[in-house]
Amino acid sequence: MASETATTVASLQPNNYPVNLVVSGRRCLVVGGGNVALRKTRGLVAADALVTVVAPEITSELRMLEGVRLHARPYERGEVASYWLAITCTDDRAVNAQVFRDAEAAGVWANSADDPVNCAFTLPAVARQGHLQLAISTAGKSPALASWLRKRFENEFDERWATLLDVLADVRQEARDDLGTSEVSGWDQALDDGVFDLVCAGELEAARSQLRQHLGLTAVARA
């Protein structure tokens, strides 16, 4: 019976559609003023969002963040409608539910930390190198596992990968200029054929040349 119940619960878990949201210049609301709110706010600020924090009590660390609007008061019903995205970080399920209901009614993206029932989206664990991000999601079932896996991958996810991304971006632009699109075959073969090894050795122009060859580009190295 227990295994049947577990299977039933798992079958009811919705499949998530992974996205990267562009929040730069968008108004985002964080409801909560503790350590979890601090982490979420820092992430939004790093993505150039316009962040407002609402909570009766706000930590000194949150108060020190530059460019964040602070309202030391409880959440007011319906106010989430003024924002593009909201994250709730409180221990009060009633507040979480109210923010989520308001957000759903207003068509606002909403997430409640550690409260997946009141979420329109979940937040993955992310390892970053420059513009390269490695996101790990469990669809909200176990943030602890996502965080643990992120730490394991971070050990080998160093600045070489950010350099590889820059090289790929350079040649992608060349493909767009010369072919009219970068959606061509050859990327996988080039990466399998040692492009990353060349980047690791510091031979960036050789890496670009190898990419061009696999993509069928005739353009010479650009100054």
Short mmCIF file of C-alpha atoms in Angstrom, two decimals:
data_model
loop_
_atom_site.label_atom_id
_atom_site.label_comp_id
_atom_site.label_asym_id
_atom_site.label_seq_id
_atom_site.Cartn_x
_atom_site.Cartn_y
_atom_site.Cartn_z
CA MET A 1 0.00 0.00 0.00
CA ALA A 2 2.82 2.42 0.86
CA SER A 3 4.54 1.87 -2.49
CA GLU A 4 1.23 2.36 -4.33
CA THR A 5 0.71 5.65 -2.48
CA ALA A 6 4.22 6.83 -3.33
CA THR A 7 3.65 5.96 -6.99
CA THR A 8 0.36 7.85 -7.02
CA VAL A 9 1.96 10.96 -5.48
CA ALA A 10 4.82 10.83 -7.96
CA SER A 11 2.39 10.52 -10.87
CA LEU A 12 0.61 13.68 -9.71
CA GLN A 13 3.85 15.70 -9.68
CA PRO A 14 3.63 18.07 -12.68
CA ASN A 15 6.37 18.18 -15.27
CA ASN A 16 8.20 21.49 -15.17
CA TYR A 17 9.10 23.58 -18.21
CA PRO A 18 12.63 24.95 -17.59
CA VAL A 19 13.29 28.61 -18.46
CA ASN A 20 15.73 31.42 -17.67
CA LEU A 21 13.78 34.57 -16.86
CA VAL A 22 15.07 37.98 -17.92
CA VAL A 23 14.39 40.13 -14.84
CA SER A 24 16.73 43.00 -15.67
CA GLY A 25 14.88 46.25 -15.10
CA ARG A 26 11.71 44.47 -13.94
CA ARG A 27 9.98 45.10 -10.63
CA CYS A 28 10.31 42.08 -8.32
CA LEU A 29 8.85 41.61 -4.84
CA VAL A 30 10.38 39.63 -1.99
CA VAL A 31 8.03 38.99 0.93
CA GLY A 32 10.12 38.16 3.99
CA GLY A 33 13.06 39.72 5.75
CA GLY A 34 15.23 36.86 7.01
CA ASN A 35 18.22 34.88 5.72
CA VAL A 36 16.27 33.11 2.98
CA ALA A 37 14.96 36.46 1.76
CA LEU A 38 18.53 37.74 1.78
CA ARG A 39 19.66 34.94 -0.56
CA LYS A 40 16.74 35.42 -2.91
CA THR A 41 17.19 39.20 -2.97
CA ARG A 42 20.89 38.89 -3.73
CA GLY A 43 20.10 36.62 -6.66
CA LEU A 44 17.58 39.07 -8.07
CA VAL A 45 19.94 42.03 -7.59
CA ALA A 46 22.71 40.10 -9.37
CA ALA A 47 20.31 39.73 -12.31
CA ASP A 48 19.69 43.51 -12.31
CA ALA A 49 16.10 43.29 -11.10
CA LEU A 50 14.39 46.21 -9.35
CA VAL A 51 13.75 44.62 -5.96
CA THR A 52 11.35 45.60 -3.19
CA VAL A 53 11.41 43.74 0.14
CA VAL A 54 8.31 43.71 2.36
CA ALA A 55 8.42 42.25 5.89
CA PRO A 56 7.62 43.34 9.45
CA GLU A 57 11.24 42.62 10.42
CA ILE A 58 14.19 42.99 8.06
CA THR A 59 17.72 41.81 8.85
CA SER A 60 20.61 44.22 8.93
CA GLU A 61 22.24 42.36 6.02
CA LEU A 62 19.21 43.00 3.86
CA ARG A 63 19.18 46.65 4.87
CA MET A 64 22.76 46.98 3.67
CA LEU A 65 22.02 45.86 0.09
CA GLU A 66 22.26 48.75 -2.34
CA GLY A 67 19.39 49.64 -4.62
CA VAL A 68 16.77 47.57 -2.75
CA ARG A 69 13.55 49.23 -1.59
CA LEU A 70 12.52 48.20 1.91
CA HIS A 71 9.07 48.32 3.49
CA ALA A 72 9.12 47.26 7.15
CA ARG A 73 5.50 46.14 7.39
CA PRO A 74 3.33 43.08 6.67
CA TYR A 75 2.36 42.18 3.13
CA GLU A 76 -0.79 43.99 2.01
CA ARG A 77 -3.38 41.99 0.15
CA GLY A 78 -3.23 42.53 -3.60
CA GLU A 79 0.01 44.53 -3.70
CA VAL A 80 1.84 41.83 -5.66
CA ALA A 81 -0.13 42.96 -8.72
CA SER A 82 2.29 45.88 -9.07
CA TYR A 83 5.21 43.53 -9.76
CA TRP A 84 6.38 41.21 -12.52
CA LEU A 85 7.67 38.46 -10.20
CA ALA A 86 7.33 37.66 -6.51
CA ILE A 87 9.17 35.40 -4.07
CA THR A 88 7.73 34.68 -0.64
CA CYS A 89 10.14 33.72 2.14
CA THR A 90 8.06 33.53 5.30
CA ASP A 91 7.24 30.83 7.85
CA ASP A 92 3.57 31.74 7.61
CA ARG A 93 1.73 29.49 5.14
CA ALA A 94 -1.25 31.84 5.20
CA VAL A 95 0.91 34.71 3.94
CA ASN A 96 2.48 32.46 1.30
CA ALA A 97 -0.95 31.36 0.12
CA GLN A 98 -2.29 34.92 0.02
CA VAL A 99 0.64 36.16 -2.07
CA PHE A 100 0.24 33.21 -4.43
CA ARG A 101 -3.52 33.75 -4.83
CA ASP A 102 -2.98 37.45 -5.49
CA ALA A 103 -0.21 36.68 -7.97
CA GLU A 104 -2.29 34.11 -9.85
CA ALA A 105 -5.16 36.57 -10.13
CA ALA A 106 -2.83 39.27 -11.47
CA GLY A 107 -0.81 37.05 -13.83
CA VAL A 108 2.40 37.49 -11.81
CA TRP A 109 5.10 34.83 -11.50
CA ALA A 110 5.22 33.66 -7.85
CA ASN A 111 7.45 31.35 -5.82
CA SER A 112 7.18 30.42 -2.15
CA ALA A 113 10.38 29.13 -0.55
CA ASP A 114 9.93 25.62 0.88
CA ASP A 115 6.22 25.74 0.02
CA PRO A 116 5.79 24.16 -3.44
CA VAL A 117 1.98 24.20 -3.28
CA ASN A 118 2.13 27.99 -3.53
CA CYS A 119 4.52 28.18 -6.48
CA ALA A 120 4.06 29.01 -10.15
CA PHE A 121 7.75 28.22 -10.64
CA THR A 122 10.60 26.63 -8.71
CA LEU A 123 14.17 27.85 -8.39
CA PRO A 124 17.03 25.51 -9.31
CA ALA A 125 20.40 25.27 -7.61
CA VAL A 126 22.83 27.15 -9.86
CA ALA A 127 26.59 26.99 -10.38
CA ARG A 128 27.96 29.96 -12.35
CA GLN A 129 31.05 30.83 -14.33
CA GLY A 130 30.62 34.16 -16.05
CA HIS A 131 27.52 33.93 -18.25
CA LEU A 132 27.55 30.14 -18.12
CA GLN A 133 25.07 28.64 -15.67
CA LEU A 134 24.59 25.05 -14.62
CA ALA A 135 21.09 24.69 -13.16
CA ILE A 136 19.92 21.64 -11.22
CA SER A 137 16.24 21.20 -10.44
CA THR A 138 14.22 18.57 -8.61
CA ALA A 139 10.88 20.22 -9.48
CA GLY A 140 10.69 21.41 -5.89
CA LYS A 141 10.76 17.88 -4.45
CA SER A 142 14.18 18.14 -2.78
CA PRO A 143 16.09 21.45 -2.78
CA ALA A 144 18.68 19.75 -0.56
CA LEU A 145 19.56 17.26 -3.31
CA ALA A 146 19.79 20.02 -5.90
CA SER A 147 22.13 21.99 -3.64
CA TRP A 148 24.26 18.93 -2.89
CA LEU A 149 24.64 18.12 -6.60
CA ARG A 150 25.51 21.73 -7.37
CA LYS A 151 28.39 21.60 -4.86
CA ARG A 152 29.71 18.40 -6.46
CA PHE A 153 29.69 19.88 -9.96
CA GLU A 154 31.24 23.17 -8.80
CA ASN A 155 34.51 21.38 -8.03
CA GLU A 156 35.21 21.04 -11.76
CA PHE A 157 33.18 23.98 -13.02
CA ASP A 158 35.98 26.54 -13.16
CA GLU A 159 36.83 29.59 -15.28
CA ARG A 160 37.87 27.44 -18.27
CA TRP A 161 34.20 26.85 -19.02
CA ALA A 162 33.48 30.58 -19.10
CA THR A 163 36.35 31.00 -21.57
CA LEU A 164 34.96 28.20 -23.71
CA LEU A 165 31.61 29.98 -23.73
CA ASP A 166 33.25 33.20 -24.94
CA VAL A 167 35.00 31.33 -27.77
CA LEU A 168 31.76 29.65 -28.82
CA ALA A 169 29.92 32.98 -28.72
CA ASP A 170 32.56 34.59 -30.96
CA VAL A 171 32.27 31.89 -33.60
CA ARG A 172 28.49 31.79 -33.31
CA GLN A 173 28.39 35.46 -34.29
CA GLU A 174 30.68 34.70 -37.23
CA ALA A 175 28.27 31.97 -38.33
CA ARG A 176 25.35 34.40 -38.14
CA ASP A 177 27.26 36.98 -40.18
CA ASP A 178 28.52 34.55 -42.83
CA LEU A 179 25.72 31.98 -43.04
CA GLY A 180 22.75 33.99 -41.84
CA THR A 181 22.21 31.59 -38.93
CA SER A 182 24.14 29.71 -36.26
CA GLU A 183 21.67 26.80 -36.35
CA VAL A 184 24.01 24.58 -38.37
CA SER A 185 25.54 21.17 -37.84
CA GLY A 186 29.09 20.76 -36.58
CA TRP A 187 28.92 22.18 -33.06
CA ASP A 188 28.80 18.81 -31.33
CA GLN A 189 31.54 17.37 -33.52
CA ALA A 190 33.79 20.34 -32.80
CA LEU A 191 33.28 20.07 -29.07
CA ASP A 192 33.91 16.32 -29.22
CA ASP A 193 37.05 16.94 -31.27
CA GLY A 194 39.04 18.71 -28.56
CA VAL A 195 37.96 22.35 -28.66
CA PHE A 196 37.75 22.42 -24.88
CA ASP A 197 41.25 20.94 -24.62
CA LEU A 198 42.57 23.77 -26.78
CA VAL A 199 40.84 26.32 -24.54
CA CYS A 200 42.37 24.69 -21.46
CA ALA A 201 45.80 24.96 -23.09
CA GLY A 202 45.25 28.66 -23.76
CA GLU A 203 45.17 28.14 -27.53
CA LEU A 204 42.04 30.18 -28.10
CA GLU A 205 42.60 31.04 -31.77
CA ALA A 206 43.26 27.38 -32.54
CA ALA A 207 39.99 26.57 -30.81
CA ARG A 208 38.17 29.16 -32.94
CA SER A 209 39.79 27.80 -36.11
CA GLN A 210 38.69 24.28 -35.29
CA LEU A 211 35.15 25.47 -34.70
CA ARG A 212 35.13 27.31 -38.04
CA GLN A 213 36.33 24.20 -39.82
CA HIS A 214 33.61 22.00 -38.37
CA LEU A 215 30.92 24.60 -39.11
CA GLY A 216 32.06 25.11 -42.69
CA LEU A 217 32.96 28.77 -42.20
CA THR A 218 35.31 30.35 -44.70
CA ALA A 219 35.91 33.51 -42.62
CA VAL A 220 39.46 34.08 -41.52
CA ALA A 221 40.39 34.97 -37.96
CA ARG A 222 38.95 38.30 -36.97
CA ALA A 223 41.06 41.08 -35.55
#
